[in-house]
C-alpha angles and dihedrals in degrees: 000000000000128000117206126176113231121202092187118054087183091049091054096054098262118138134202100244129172112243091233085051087062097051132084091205150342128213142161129246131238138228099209132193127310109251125246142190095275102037104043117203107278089174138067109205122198114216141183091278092057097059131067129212083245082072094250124130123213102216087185095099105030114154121257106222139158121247134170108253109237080058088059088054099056099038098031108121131235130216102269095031104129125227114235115187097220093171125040148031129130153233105322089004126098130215126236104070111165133206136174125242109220095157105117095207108243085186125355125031115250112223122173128236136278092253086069148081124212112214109195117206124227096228096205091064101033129032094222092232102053081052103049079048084052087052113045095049082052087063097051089050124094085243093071083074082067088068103051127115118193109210124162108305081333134087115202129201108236086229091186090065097040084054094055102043105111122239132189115246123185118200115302084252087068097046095048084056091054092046086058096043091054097037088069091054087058098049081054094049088046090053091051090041088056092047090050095049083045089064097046091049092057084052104055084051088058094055093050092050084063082042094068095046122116104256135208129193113294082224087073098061089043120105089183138013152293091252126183120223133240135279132220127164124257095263072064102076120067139141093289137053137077111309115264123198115221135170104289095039086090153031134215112299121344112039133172105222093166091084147039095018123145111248117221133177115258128150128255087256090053098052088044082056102036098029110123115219133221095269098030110124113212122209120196099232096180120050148099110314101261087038099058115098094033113145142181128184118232108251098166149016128179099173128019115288142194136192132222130252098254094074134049128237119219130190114202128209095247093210084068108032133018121219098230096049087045086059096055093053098045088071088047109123080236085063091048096042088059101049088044088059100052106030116111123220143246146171105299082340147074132192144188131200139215088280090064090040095042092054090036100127116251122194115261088233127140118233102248076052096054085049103055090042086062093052091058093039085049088049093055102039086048089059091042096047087037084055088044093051096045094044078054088053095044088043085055095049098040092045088046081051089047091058106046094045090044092043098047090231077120128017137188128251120217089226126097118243 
């Protein structure tokens, strides 16, 4: 292929089109029934949950519902219908994502939700996978606010409007060429994707491997505590004052606590009490229900630092545990199961307390054998993280393509390089 730059869209046979005046129909989805004993799901509906901003839809967890069927004829989706979110979003999230279908059925029709448009290409004008690139880079642009709708707990797209915004359009052969351009890229994107969920996959069996190990209790591998932290009222905290590391300050496993943490006053006699330590591992004992038990282990302090009173400190014999692999386990679905199964519950929180930290199960492994089990954690996460940076780079460089084909800042020749 050749790349050419084009200073005049008109003069290369592209036109200024409405979107509405490119489509054959457009229709809304369904949600159907729930399906019984007696009436079983003849339908498969694609939801919210099953697109992607990159304009893909996961037809792995459609919803089996029940729908009249003339309603599934006249909502049953063909390979090349686009998928418009008409209802949705969020805060900082706008409404109107769009993916293609390409499933053909092999059993029950797919329709979409409610909560969709489908927005079906003419064909003889669009080739439906330039579009669904057109409009998915329309929704990544500033325009798509245009578009929003706040209603009560619920932002709608003001379809009327989205089906008259005007959109260039070069020939269908064009098109087709661009298709076929960005179609590589995806394959490339899909490699990288497989790798990634490879690693992963090799990960998850690591951590099963510890799963299956015999346990003792995690009390027995503890030199203090748990401890829980301090408290001090909110006219407390300011913008001086010694760090302090609270429950949103980190995430499960590896966590930075030298930056971006609240200060707040305390004396010298607090900070000796509620100081953490290089080594200390820190778990979050009051939270929301799936939040309580995170940990992290301390790394690294460049100041003196504290932690709050709704988490526990604990400080670990390091002949028998070491802070980094404890970490590790301490995210295991082993670790979870168990705090789930002893936190008590509140209104909107749950908590647990030194008992449930104290009888949480530990691996009986030796420290040499923690260590080597990192090294190989650390292999595989370096090639995962090395897969996740390389697909961002390829997504950078594909959108930047996206917008200069679709754009007409650069076209494709039909002649071969």
């Amino acid at each position: 292929m050749v790349f050419w730059r084009s200073s005049d869209m008109q003069s290369s046979g592209w036109d200024l089109v409405r979107l509405e005046d490119l489509l054959e129909s457009v229709f809304a989805g369904a949600w159907g029934e729930s399906p019984t004993g007696v009436r079983k799901p003849n339908v498969r509906v694609l939801r919210a949950t099953n697109i992607d901003s990159e304009g893909r839809v996961d037809y792995s967890r459609p919803a089996l519902r029940v729908l009249e069927a003339r309603e599934i004829s006249r909502r049953r989706l063909h390979p090349g219908d686009l998928l418009l979110e008409a209802s949705g979003g969020g805060p900082g999230t706008p409404v109107g994502r769009v993916a293609l279908h390409d499933a053909q059925s092999g059993g029950l029709s797919y329709i979409c939700s409610n909560f969709f448009r489908v927005l079906r290409p003419n064909v003889d004008l669009v080739h439906p996978e330039y579009l669904a690139h057109l409009l998915v880079a329309a929704y990544r642009s500033p325009s798509i606010w245009c578009y929003q709708q706040q209603t009560t707990g619920l932002v709608n797209l003001k379809l009327g409007d989205y089906l008259k915004q005007s959109l260039w359009i070069p020939p269908v052969r064009e098109q087709v060429r661009i298709v076929e351009i960005l179609a590589a890229f995806a394959e490339a994107e899909q490699g990288v994707e497989a790798s990634i969920a490879k690693f992963e996959a090799l990960r998850s069996g690591l951590m099963e491997e510890l799963a299956e190990l015999e346990c003792r209790q995690f009390g027995e591998v503890l030199k203090q505590g748990p401890q829980n932290g301090i408290y001090k009222p909110a006219t407390s905290y300011g913008l001086q004052g010694t760090p302090i590391v609270r429950i949103d300050s980190f995430s499960r496993g590896k966590s930075d606590l030298t930056r971006g943490l609240l200060r707040v006053s305390v004396n010298g006699g607090e900070i000796a009490r509620y100081g953490l330590d290089v080594g200390d591992i820190v778990i979050n004992r009051v939270n929301a229900l799936d939040l309580v038990g995170k940990s992290t282990s301390v790394r690294k302090l460049i100041e003196p630092t504290i932690f709050e009173s709704n988490m526990m400190r604990c400080k670990m014999h390091r002949s028998l545990a070491d802070p980094v692999f404890t970490e590790v386990w301490l995210e295991s679905s082993t670790v979870k199961r168990h705090f789930l199964a002893r936190a008590k519950s509140a209104i909107s929180q749950a908590s647990i307390n030194g008992d449930d930290v104290r009888e949480c199960p530990f691996p009986r492994m030796d420290v040499p054998g923690q260590l080597a089990f990192l090294e190989r954690l650390d292999a595989v996460d370096g090639q995962r993280l090395a897969e996740t940076a390389e697909l961002a780079k390829l997504r950078q460089l594909k959108r930047g393509l996206v917008d200069d084909l679709l754009t007409g800042r650069v076209e494709v020749s039909a002649q071969a390089a």
